[in-house]
């Protein structure tokens, strides 16, 4: 049996704990949370599984070297201390991605260039030939991370960020990142145990992620490619076995998942994306103005959505958020409503007190994921009637 090794799953701020929980549930060992990352141990099969199944990971990295780098010479020597012929040959292509947080180095481009020089010089000295750079479709994607004087070199097992699920071909004006959508759903406690509504569904991302969570469908089952498929030790049979075992764990869903949007173009795009994800048997989408709707389901309703912030969509913020609060209050009893906003001022106009506020980031914008609990009748009546 292949030995386990340490890997790093990168994520968004605020998702570290749910990603750690996901990893434990998948069977990872030695799971440890960091900032925007979680480290864990597993074998090659688990590396495949993590890429296919994790909902809140952006990338899975496989560390290969750590060393101190305080100038260009120590960086060059450290990169050269790795035997790169283990991972690529002279006819392959590679690219170096850099993340920097160091007083010793100012430009990530310089670090990428110096790292590339160290690798190609090693190949020239050994074989008289060198592999080429390919920024778009490399055979090997190398991640160099420098924090203060600590340099970590890792192989990027994922390639393009894991939020590229493979189902979203059409987007609207302000689409939400798939990993952000999945993380919001998991933070909201969504497990597929009630009816679900996204009342401002845009291109349908939250709906797709909600359906995949409800049915335990692996997050990246529709993805076309992972970086590890180009590696020398790629094991197609093992990969197929992992996919098959994950698909055996999918489950039936006995409630409804609905999406509304008032823009006909958004409704069309959302329907296309849901169809691409093979989720149309679970999700229905219709053209509705949320402010003119009322709750359709008899039992409890779980609601997660991404309303406009006034950043990229032109809206009258005060009126919009006041109507949002009024609609929830008057038309949606027995509902847990969660939404994300980067406009913290706008929350004042909702006219309801959130029972939870979680700090997240939507892109570079600091945001809050807020929860409003709508009871049947008034809250006071609910507690008086409990006896």
mmCIF file of C-alpha atoms in Angstrom:
data_model
loop_
_atom_site.group_PDB
_atom_site.id
_atom_site.type_symbol
_atom_site.label_atom_id
_atom_site.label_comp_id
_atom_site.label_asym_id
_atom_site.label_seq_id
_atom_site.Cartn_x
_atom_site.Cartn_y
_atom_site.Cartn_z
ATOM 1 C CA UNK A 1 0.000 0.000 0.000
ATOM 2 C CA UNK A 2 1.365 3.413 -0.969
ATOM 3 C CA UNK A 3 2.682 5.597 1.826
ATOM 4 C CA UNK A 4 0.705 8.569 3.016
ATOM 5 C CA UNK A 5 2.138 12.040 2.533
ATOM 6 C CA UNK A 6 1.204 15.540 3.636
ATOM 7 C CA UNK A 7 -1.026 17.664 1.400
ATOM 8 C CA UNK A 8 -2.480 21.139 1.707
ATOM 9 C CA UNK A 9 -6.025 22.112 0.745
ATOM 10 C CA UNK A 10 -6.383 25.846 0.074
ATOM 11 C CA UNK A 11 -9.693 27.566 0.819
ATOM 12 C CA UNK A 12 -11.352 30.921 1.501
ATOM 13 C CA UNK A 13 -11.156 32.762 4.808
ATOM 14 C CA UNK A 14 -13.896 31.470 7.127
ATOM 15 C CA UNK A 15 -14.142 28.014 5.527
ATOM 16 C CA UNK A 16 -11.202 26.365 7.322
ATOM 17 C CA UNK A 17 -13.338 24.468 9.823
ATOM 18 C CA UNK A 18 -15.888 23.160 7.321
ATOM 19 C CA UNK A 19 -13.074 22.087 4.973
ATOM 20 C CA UNK A 20 -11.391 20.243 7.873
ATOM 21 C CA UNK A 21 -14.730 18.521 8.596
ATOM 22 C CA UNK A 22 -15.082 17.570 4.918
ATOM 23 C CA UNK A 23 -11.589 16.072 4.924
ATOM 24 C CA UNK A 24 -12.234 14.031 8.074
ATOM 25 C CA UNK A 25 -15.513 12.743 6.626
ATOM 26 C CA UNK A 26 -13.634 11.619 3.478
ATOM 27 C CA UNK A 27 -11.076 9.753 5.592
ATOM 28 C CA UNK A 28 -8.083 12.129 5.711
ATOM 29 C CA UNK A 29 -5.547 11.691 8.503
ATOM 30 C CA UNK A 30 -3.730 14.269 10.691
ATOM 31 C CA UNK A 31 -6.089 17.083 9.686
ATOM 32 C CA UNK A 32 -4.885 20.515 10.877
ATOM 33 C CA UNK A 33 -6.466 23.900 10.232
ATOM 34 C CA UNK A 34 -4.431 26.940 9.246
ATOM 35 C CA UNK A 35 -5.378 30.300 7.729
ATOM 36 C CA UNK A 36 -7.139 29.810 4.372
ATOM 37 C CA UNK A 37 -5.748 26.275 4.324
ATOM 38 C CA UNK A 38 -5.993 22.853 5.946
ATOM 39 C CA UNK A 39 -3.143 20.320 5.964
ATOM 40 C CA UNK A 40 -3.804 16.576 5.987
ATOM 41 C CA UNK A 41 -2.287 13.223 5.109
ATOM 42 C CA UNK A 42 -3.385 10.660 2.559
ATOM 43 C CA UNK A 43 -2.114 8.497 -0.298
ATOM 44 C CA UNK A 44 -2.369 8.980 -4.061
ATOM 45 C CA UNK A 45 -5.916 7.593 -4.173
ATOM 46 C CA UNK A 46 -6.940 10.031 -1.468
ATOM 47 C CA UNK A 47 -5.365 12.901 -3.420
ATOM 48 C CA UNK A 48 -7.631 11.963 -6.352
ATOM 49 C CA UNK A 49 -10.620 11.671 -3.997
ATOM 50 C CA UNK A 50 -9.973 15.068 -2.369
ATOM 51 C CA UNK A 51 -9.914 16.794 -5.760
ATOM 52 C CA UNK A 52 -13.110 15.115 -6.946
ATOM 53 C CA UNK A 53 -15.170 15.341 -3.757
ATOM 54 C CA UNK A 54 -14.217 18.378 -1.652
ATOM 55 C CA UNK A 55 -16.719 21.234 -1.919
ATOM 56 C CA UNK A 56 -14.807 23.997 -0.133
ATOM 57 C CA UNK A 57 -11.241 23.421 -1.427
ATOM 58 C CA UNK A 58 -9.771 25.721 -4.081
ATOM 59 C CA UNK A 59 -6.644 23.651 -4.702
ATOM 60 C CA UNK A 60 -4.880 20.574 -3.367
ATOM 61 C CA UNK A 61 -1.112 21.013 -3.145
ATOM 62 C CA UNK A 62 1.498 18.293 -2.618
ATOM 63 C CA UNK A 63 4.541 19.812 -0.843
ATOM 64 C CA UNK A 64 7.945 18.607 -2.073
ATOM 65 C CA UNK A 65 10.462 20.920 -0.350
ATOM 66 C CA UNK A 66 10.867 23.514 2.399
ATOM 67 C CA UNK A 67 13.909 25.755 2.798
ATOM 68 C CA UNK A 68 14.978 29.242 3.860
ATOM 69 C CA UNK A 69 15.037 31.896 1.129
ATOM 70 C CA UNK A 70 16.242 35.384 1.957
ATOM 71 C CA UNK A 71 17.780 36.409 -1.393
ATOM 72 C CA UNK A 72 17.813 35.293 -5.038
ATOM 73 C CA UNK A 73 20.793 32.959 -4.515
ATOM 74 C CA UNK A 74 19.232 31.019 -1.623
ATOM 75 C CA UNK A 75 15.961 30.805 -3.597
ATOM 76 C CA UNK A 76 17.786 29.486 -6.700
ATOM 77 C CA UNK A 77 19.775 26.912 -4.680
ATOM 78 C CA UNK A 78 16.683 25.756 -2.791
ATOM 79 C CA UNK A 79 14.702 25.183 -5.995
ATOM 80 C CA UNK A 80 17.698 23.355 -7.525
ATOM 81 C CA UNK A 81 17.883 21.015 -4.525
ATOM 82 C CA UNK A 82 14.733 19.279 -5.812
ATOM 83 C CA UNK A 83 15.303 16.570 -8.442
ATOM 84 C CA UNK A 84 12.832 17.875 -11.017
ATOM 85 C CA UNK A 85 13.411 14.928 -13.378
ATOM 86 C CA UNK A 86 11.237 12.906 -10.943
ATOM 87 C CA UNK A 87 8.255 14.993 -12.024
ATOM 88 C CA UNK A 88 8.857 16.111 -15.633
ATOM 89 C CA UNK A 89 11.134 15.304 -18.543
ATOM 90 C CA UNK A 90 12.781 17.576 -21.131
ATOM 91 C CA UNK A 91 9.846 17.364 -23.547
ATOM 92 C CA UNK A 92 7.275 18.350 -20.928
ATOM 93 C CA UNK A 93 6.076 21.852 -20.049
ATOM 94 C CA UNK A 94 5.713 23.556 -16.674
ATOM 95 C CA UNK A 95 4.742 26.830 -15.022
ATOM 96 C CA UNK A 96 5.560 28.369 -11.642
ATOM 97 C CA UNK A 97 2.841 30.111 -9.586
ATOM 98 C CA UNK A 98 4.036 32.292 -6.719
ATOM 99 C CA UNK A 99 2.428 33.635 -3.538
ATOM 100 C CA UNK A 100 4.501 36.121 -1.546
ATOM 101 C CA UNK A 101 4.387 37.579 1.935
ATOM 102 C CA UNK A 102 8.015 38.497 2.569
ATOM 103 C CA UNK A 103 10.281 41.515 3.092
ATOM 104 C CA UNK A 104 13.055 39.694 1.215
ATOM 105 C CA UNK A 105 11.196 39.575 -2.122
ATOM 106 C CA UNK A 106 9.038 42.321 -3.646
ATOM 107 C CA UNK A 107 7.789 40.820 -6.911
ATOM 108 C CA UNK A 108 6.178 37.445 -7.468
ATOM 109 C CA UNK A 109 7.221 37.667 -11.138
ATOM 110 C CA UNK A 110 10.894 37.831 -10.126
ATOM 111 C CA UNK A 111 10.495 34.785 -7.836
ATOM 112 C CA UNK A 112 8.737 32.866 -10.645
ATOM 113 C CA UNK A 113 11.533 33.750 -13.096
ATOM 114 C CA UNK A 114 14.323 32.786 -10.667
ATOM 115 C CA UNK A 115 12.559 29.481 -9.863
ATOM 116 C CA UNK A 116 12.123 28.741 -13.569
ATOM 117 C CA UNK A 117 15.847 29.460 -14.190
ATOM 118 C CA UNK A 118 16.847 27.026 -11.434
ATOM 119 C CA UNK A 119 14.697 24.267 -12.957
ATOM 120 C CA UNK A 120 15.746 24.730 -16.602
ATOM 121 C CA UNK A 121 19.439 25.073 -15.648
ATOM 122 C CA UNK A 122 19.187 21.742 -13.813
ATOM 123 C CA UNK A 123 17.823 20.076 -16.962
ATOM 124 C CA UNK A 124 20.424 21.723 -19.245
ATOM 125 C CA UNK A 125 23.262 20.534 -16.990
ATOM 126 C CA UNK A 126 21.877 16.976 -16.829
ATOM 127 C CA UNK A 127 20.442 16.437 -20.314
ATOM 128 C CA UNK A 128 21.631 19.309 -22.525
ATOM 129 C CA UNK A 129 17.965 20.175 -23.139
ATOM 130 C CA UNK A 130 15.268 21.970 -21.138
ATOM 131 C CA UNK A 131 11.486 21.756 -20.729
ATOM 132 C CA UNK A 132 9.433 24.723 -21.949
ATOM 133 C CA UNK A 133 7.057 27.040 -20.115
ATOM 134 C CA UNK A 134 3.326 26.779 -20.848
ATOM 135 C CA UNK A 135 1.212 29.150 -18.782
ATOM 136 C CA UNK A 136 -2.142 27.756 -19.924
ATOM 137 C CA UNK A 137 -1.846 23.965 -20.214
ATOM 138 C CA UNK A 138 1.398 22.886 -18.497
ATOM 139 C CA UNK A 139 2.256 19.262 -17.758
ATOM 140 C CA UNK A 140 3.324 20.361 -14.274
ATOM 141 C CA UNK A 141 2.109 23.335 -12.246
ATOM 142 C CA UNK A 142 4.536 24.253 -9.450
ATOM 143 C CA UNK A 143 3.522 26.383 -6.481
ATOM 144 C CA UNK A 144 6.155 28.479 -4.685
ATOM 145 C CA UNK A 145 5.028 30.114 -1.450
ATOM 146 C CA UNK A 146 7.341 32.438 0.496
ATOM 147 C CA UNK A 147 6.353 33.684 3.951
ATOM 148 C CA UNK A 148 9.078 35.782 5.622
ATOM 149 C CA UNK A 149 12.189 33.646 4.912
ATOM 150 C CA UNK A 150 10.351 30.296 4.681
ATOM 151 C CA UNK A 151 9.924 28.947 1.155
ATOM 152 C CA UNK A 152 7.547 26.041 0.478
ATOM 153 C CA UNK A 153 7.591 24.348 -2.910
ATOM 154 C CA UNK A 154 4.605 22.193 -3.855
ATOM 155 C CA UNK A 155 3.095 20.465 -6.857
ATOM 156 C CA UNK A 156 -0.367 21.716 -7.758
ATOM 157 C CA UNK A 157 -2.460 18.546 -8.060
ATOM 158 C CA UNK A 158 -5.614 20.388 -9.192
ATOM 159 C CA UNK A 159 -4.616 22.731 -12.014
ATOM 160 C CA UNK A 160 -7.322 25.335 -12.563
ATOM 161 C CA UNK A 161 -8.988 26.327 -9.277
ATOM 162 C CA UNK A 162 -11.451 23.704 -8.036
ATOM 163 C CA UNK A 163 -14.304 26.211 -8.204
ATOM 164 C CA UNK A 164 -14.273 25.438 -11.941
ATOM 165 C CA UNK A 165 -16.739 22.585 -11.507
ATOM 166 C CA UNK A 166 -17.396 22.092 -15.203
ATOM 167 C CA UNK A 167 -21.157 22.730 -15.215
ATOM 168 C CA UNK A 168 -21.315 26.502 -15.502
ATOM 169 C CA UNK A 169 -21.057 27.665 -19.101
ATOM 170 C CA UNK A 170 -23.393 30.655 -18.796
ATOM 171 C CA UNK A 171 -23.038 33.359 -16.141
ATOM 172 C CA UNK A 172 -24.927 36.507 -15.317
ATOM 173 C CA UNK A 173 -23.517 39.922 -14.408
ATOM 174 C CA UNK A 174 -22.351 39.081 -10.864
ATOM 175 C CA UNK A 175 -21.913 35.303 -10.532
ATOM 176 C CA UNK A 176 -20.951 33.778 -7.194
ATOM 177 C CA UNK A 177 -17.911 31.510 -6.990
ATOM 178 C CA UNK A 178 -18.912 27.823 -6.703
ATOM 179 C CA UNK A 179 -16.672 27.167 -3.666
ATOM 180 C CA UNK A 180 -18.096 30.254 -1.944
ATOM 181 C CA UNK A 181 -21.631 29.014 -2.696
ATOM 182 C CA UNK A 182 -20.880 25.527 -1.313
ATOM 183 C CA UNK A 183 -19.238 26.966 1.800
ATOM 184 C CA UNK A 184 -22.211 29.251 2.490
ATOM 185 C CA UNK A 185 -24.564 26.278 2.187
ATOM 186 C CA UNK A 186 -22.494 24.141 4.555
ATOM 187 C CA UNK A 187 -22.171 27.004 7.062
ATOM 188 C CA UNK A 188 -25.940 27.425 6.909
ATOM 189 C CA UNK A 189 -26.372 23.797 7.971
ATOM 190 C CA UNK A 190 -27.932 22.703 4.667
ATOM 191 C CA UNK A 191 -27.991 18.882 4.427
ATOM 192 C CA UNK A 192 -30.976 18.345 2.145
ATOM 193 C CA UNK A 193 -33.498 17.750 4.940
ATOM 194 C CA UNK A 194 -36.179 20.272 3.889
ATOM 195 C CA UNK A 195 -37.381 22.257 0.889
ATOM 196 C CA UNK A 196 -34.873 24.796 -0.450
ATOM 197 C CA UNK A 197 -35.240 28.151 -2.201
ATOM 198 C CA UNK A 198 -32.784 30.573 -3.786
ATOM 199 C CA UNK A 199 -35.051 33.562 -4.488
ATOM 200 C CA UNK A 200 -32.448 35.494 -6.535
ATOM 201 C CA UNK A 201 -30.719 32.622 -8.253
ATOM 202 C CA UNK A 202 -28.791 34.388 -11.029
ATOM 203 C CA UNK A 203 -26.941 31.737 -13.032
ATOM 204 C CA UNK A 204 -27.978 28.948 -10.632
ATOM 205 C CA UNK A 205 -24.701 28.276 -8.808
ATOM 206 C CA UNK A 206 -26.196 28.074 -5.296
ATOM 207 C CA UNK A 207 -28.967 25.792 -6.620
ATOM 208 C CA UNK A 208 -26.450 23.417 -8.232
ATOM 209 C CA UNK A 209 -24.293 23.260 -5.111
ATOM 210 C CA UNK A 210 -27.390 22.776 -2.901
ATOM 211 C CA UNK A 211 -28.559 19.841 -5.032
ATOM 212 C CA UNK A 212 -25.119 18.210 -5.007
ATOM 213 C CA UNK A 213 -24.928 18.492 -1.207
ATOM 214 C CA UNK A 214 -28.484 17.143 -0.808
ATOM 215 C CA UNK A 215 -27.731 14.105 -2.996
ATOM 216 C CA UNK A 216 -24.095 13.711 -1.842
ATOM 217 C CA UNK A 217 -22.889 14.071 -5.443
ATOM 218 C CA UNK A 218 -19.116 14.771 -5.618
ATOM 219 C CA UNK A 219 -18.507 18.491 -6.227
ATOM 220 C CA UNK A 220 -16.175 18.075 -9.210
ATOM 221 C CA UNK A 221 -17.784 15.086 -10.916
ATOM 222 C CA UNK A 222 -18.462 17.230 -14.025
ATOM 223 C CA UNK A 223 -14.960 18.649 -14.243
ATOM 224 C CA UNK A 224 -13.054 17.854 -17.425
ATOM 225 C CA UNK A 225 -9.492 17.684 -16.094
ATOM 226 C CA UNK A 226 -7.229 17.724 -13.042
ATOM 227 C CA UNK A 227 -3.503 18.543 -13.159
ATOM 228 C CA UNK A 228 -2.501 15.119 -11.780
ATOM 229 C CA UNK A 229 -3.808 13.460 -14.963
ATOM 230 C CA UNK A 230 -0.648 14.674 -16.745
ATOM 231 C CA UNK A 231 1.737 13.373 -14.089
ATOM 232 C CA UNK A 232 4.097 10.470 -14.770
ATOM 233 C CA UNK A 233 2.492 8.350 -12.035
ATOM 234 C CA UNK A 234 -1.104 8.958 -13.234
ATOM 235 C CA UNK A 235 -3.202 5.854 -12.507
ATOM 236 C CA UNK A 236 -6.358 5.857 -14.600
ATOM 237 C CA UNK A 237 -7.704 2.609 -13.089
ATOM 238 C CA UNK A 238 -7.278 3.920 -9.542
ATOM 239 C CA UNK A 239 -9.014 7.170 -10.530
ATOM 240 C CA UNK A 240 -11.979 5.252 -12.026
ATOM 241 C CA UNK A 241 -12.230 3.130 -8.861
ATOM 242 C CA UNK A 242 -12.320 6.275 -6.685
ATOM 243 C CA UNK A 243 -15.027 7.881 -8.863
ATOM 244 C CA UNK A 244 -17.093 4.685 -8.772
ATOM 245 C CA UNK A 245 -16.859 4.401 -4.966
ATOM 246 C CA UNK A 246 -17.887 8.063 -4.534
ATOM 247 C CA UNK A 247 -20.875 7.677 -6.865
ATOM 248 C CA UNK A 248 -22.060 4.656 -4.858
ATOM 249 C CA UNK A 249 -22.478 6.997 -1.877
ATOM 250 C CA UNK A 250 -24.963 9.339 -3.561
ATOM 251 C CA UNK A 251 -28.410 9.441 -1.913
ATOM 252 C CA UNK A 252 -32.032 10.095 -2.774
ATOM 253 C CA UNK A 253 -33.523 13.533 -2.133
ATOM 254 C CA UNK A 254 -37.197 13.787 -1.134
ATOM 255 C CA UNK A 255 -37.826 17.551 -1.024
ATOM 256 C CA UNK A 256 -37.856 20.409 -3.559
ATOM 257 C CA UNK A 257 -35.092 22.789 -4.651
ATOM 258 C CA UNK A 258 -36.426 25.926 -6.343
ATOM 259 C CA UNK A 259 -34.860 29.017 -7.830
ATOM 260 C CA UNK A 260 -36.435 32.374 -8.730
ATOM 261 C CA UNK A 261 -35.062 35.271 -10.716
ATOM 262 C CA UNK A 262 -36.927 38.205 -12.191
ATOM 263 C CA UNK A 263 -34.629 38.440 -15.248
ATOM 264 C CA UNK A 264 -35.622 36.080 -18.096
ATOM 265 C CA UNK A 265 -31.969 35.906 -19.247
ATOM 266 C CA UNK A 266 -30.844 34.729 -15.779
ATOM 267 C CA UNK A 267 -33.564 32.065 -15.705
ATOM 268 C CA UNK A 268 -32.394 30.721 -19.085
ATOM 269 C CA UNK A 269 -28.738 30.657 -17.999
ATOM 270 C CA UNK A 270 -29.571 28.988 -14.688
ATOM 271 C CA UNK A 271 -31.617 26.293 -16.449
ATOM 272 C CA UNK A 272 -28.707 25.641 -18.861
ATOM 273 C CA UNK A 273 -26.205 25.298 -16.019
ATOM 274 C CA UNK A 274 -28.465 23.002 -13.990
ATOM 275 C CA UNK A 275 -28.948 20.843 -17.098
ATOM 276 C CA UNK A 276 -25.144 20.769 -17.679
ATOM 277 C CA UNK A 277 -24.705 19.533 -14.093
ATOM 278 C CA UNK A 278 -27.296 16.760 -14.710
ATOM 279 C CA UNK A 279 -29.349 18.128 -11.818
ATOM 280 C CA UNK A 280 -32.559 19.126 -13.611
ATOM 281 C CA UNK A 281 -34.555 16.310 -11.972
ATOM 282 C CA UNK A 282 -33.900 17.943 -8.573
ATOM 283 C CA UNK A 283 -34.081 21.671 -9.383
ATOM 284 C CA UNK A 284 -36.892 23.827 -10.811
ATOM 285 C CA UNK A 285 -36.352 27.442 -11.828
ATOM 286 C CA UNK A 286 -38.981 30.039 -12.644
ATOM 287 C CA UNK A 287 -39.178 33.724 -13.492
ATOM 288 C CA UNK A 288 -40.487 35.470 -10.363
ATOM 289 C CA UNK A 289 -39.945 38.723 -8.543
ATOM 290 C CA UNK A 290 -39.218 37.511 -4.999
ATOM 291 C CA UNK A 291 -40.918 40.579 -3.512
ATOM 292 C CA UNK A 292 -44.217 39.425 -5.073
ATOM 293 C CA UNK A 293 -43.970 35.794 -3.921
ATOM 294 C CA UNK A 294 -44.941 33.866 -0.825
ATOM 295 C CA UNK A 295 -43.851 30.592 0.708
ATOM 296 C CA UNK A 296 -45.113 27.586 -1.263
ATOM 297 C CA UNK A 297 -43.975 24.724 0.975
ATOM 298 C CA UNK A 298 -45.933 23.604 4.037
ATOM 299 C CA UNK A 299 -42.968 22.444 6.148
ATOM 300 C CA UNK A 300 -39.764 24.285 7.048
ATOM 301 C CA UNK A 301 -37.949 26.116 4.237
ATOM 302 C CA UNK A 302 -34.193 26.629 3.924
ATOM 303 C CA UNK A 303 -33.183 29.699 1.931
ATOM 304 C CA UNK A 304 -29.661 30.733 0.838
ATOM 305 C CA UNK A 305 -29.052 33.536 -1.653
ATOM 306 C CA UNK A 306 -26.717 36.239 -2.918
ATOM 307 C CA UNK A 307 -28.660 39.507 -3.276
ATOM 308 C CA UNK A 308 -27.176 42.435 -5.217
ATOM 309 C CA UNK A 309 -24.893 44.730 -3.197
ATOM 310 C CA UNK A 310 -25.008 47.762 -5.464
ATOM 311 C CA UNK A 311 -21.406 46.974 -6.549
ATOM 312 C CA UNK A 312 -22.037 45.670 -10.057
ATOM 313 C CA UNK A 313 -25.823 45.871 -10.231
ATOM 314 C CA UNK A 314 -27.565 49.215 -10.099
ATOM 315 C CA UNK A 315 -30.250 49.096 -7.378
ATOM 316 C CA UNK A 316 -31.777 51.461 -4.825
ATOM 317 C CA UNK A 317 -30.154 49.851 -1.786
ATOM 318 C CA UNK A 318 -32.368 51.180 0.980
ATOM 319 C CA UNK A 319 -35.632 50.318 -0.787
ATOM 320 C CA UNK A 320 -34.333 46.930 -1.950
ATOM 321 C CA UNK A 321 -33.202 45.694 1.480
ATOM 322 C CA UNK A 322 -36.330 47.064 3.179
ATOM 323 C CA UNK A 323 -38.503 45.107 0.715
ATOM 324 C CA UNK A 324 -36.329 42.049 1.290
ATOM 325 C CA UNK A 325 -36.984 42.208 5.055
ATOM 326 C CA UNK A 326 -40.715 42.887 4.556
ATOM 327 C CA UNK A 327 -41.092 39.925 2.182
ATOM 328 C CA UNK A 328 -39.352 37.546 4.578
ATOM 329 C CA UNK A 329 -41.409 38.817 7.528
ATOM 330 C CA UNK A 330 -44.824 38.779 5.826
ATOM 331 C CA UNK A 331 -44.633 35.957 3.284
ATOM 332 C CA UNK A 332 -42.100 33.392 4.508
ATOM 333 C CA UNK A 333 -43.014 31.907 7.924
ATOM 334 C CA UNK A 334 -41.126 28.840 9.189
ATOM 335 C CA UNK A 335 -38.066 29.766 7.101
ATOM 336 C CA UNK A 336 -34.346 29.938 7.837
ATOM 337 C CA UNK A 337 -33.116 32.632 5.457
ATOM 338 C CA UNK A 338 -29.379 33.089 4.885
ATOM 339 C CA UNK A 339 -27.810 35.585 2.527
ATOM 340 C CA UNK A 340 -24.405 37.147 1.908
ATOM 341 C CA UNK A 341 -23.776 40.858 1.489
ATOM 342 C CA UNK A 342 -20.672 42.999 1.180
ATOM 343 C CA UNK A 343 -22.737 46.098 1.901
ATOM 344 C CA UNK A 344 -22.867 46.166 5.692
ATOM 345 C CA UNK A 345 -24.851 49.423 5.647
ATOM 346 C CA UNK A 346 -27.616 47.697 3.717
ATOM 347 C CA UNK A 347 -28.276 45.277 6.589
ATOM 348 C CA UNK A 348 -29.677 48.162 8.653
ATOM 349 C CA UNK A 349 -32.597 48.466 6.230
ATOM 350 C CA UNK A 350 -33.704 44.808 6.466
ATOM 351 C CA UNK A 351 -35.623 45.652 9.650
ATOM 352 C CA UNK A 352 -34.945 42.250 11.219
ATOM 353 C CA UNK A 353 -32.295 41.158 13.694
ATOM 354 C CA UNK A 354 -29.978 38.487 12.318
ATOM 355 C CA UNK A 355 -29.468 35.487 14.608
ATOM 356 C CA UNK A 356 -26.020 34.772 13.076
ATOM 357 C CA UNK A 357 -23.366 36.886 11.327
ATOM 358 C CA UNK A 358 -20.319 35.187 9.810
ATOM 359 C CA UNK A 359 -17.427 37.154 8.302
ATOM 360 C CA UNK A 360 -16.469 35.976 4.791
ATOM 361 C CA UNK A 361 -14.968 37.475 1.644
ATOM 362 C CA UNK A 362 -16.680 37.604 -1.739
ATOM 363 C CA UNK A 363 -13.656 38.072 -3.959
ATOM 364 C CA UNK A 364 -11.770 40.973 -2.347
ATOM 365 C CA UNK A 365 -14.907 42.382 -0.712
ATOM 366 C CA UNK A 366 -15.347 41.786 3.010
ATOM 367 C CA UNK A 367 -18.834 40.362 3.462
ATOM 368 C CA UNK A 368 -21.212 38.921 6.051
ATOM 369 C CA UNK A 369 -23.231 35.747 5.782
ATOM 370 C CA UNK A 370 -26.331 36.524 7.854
ATOM 371 C CA UNK A 371 -29.173 34.338 9.117
ATOM 372 C CA UNK A 372 -32.758 35.450 9.747
ATOM 373 C CA UNK A 373 -35.143 33.024 11.450
ATOM 374 C CA UNK A 374 -38.758 33.475 10.382
ATOM 375 C CA UNK A 375 -41.155 31.780 12.800
ATOM 376 C CA UNK A 376 -44.766 30.678 12.300
ATOM 377 C CA UNK A 377 -46.669 33.630 13.815
ATOM 378 C CA UNK A 378 -44.627 35.822 16.116
ATOM 379 C CA UNK A 379 -41.555 34.649 17.996
ATOM 380 C CA UNK A 380 -43.316 35.311 21.298
ATOM 381 C CA UNK A 381 -46.295 33.137 20.274
ATOM 382 C CA UNK A 382 -43.919 30.357 19.246
ATOM 383 C CA UNK A 383 -42.339 30.215 22.696
ATOM 384 C CA UNK A 384 -45.678 30.605 24.524
ATOM 385 C CA UNK A 385 -47.106 27.680 22.565
ATOM 386 C CA UNK A 386 -44.214 25.319 23.265
ATOM 387 C CA UNK A 387 -45.916 24.010 26.440
#
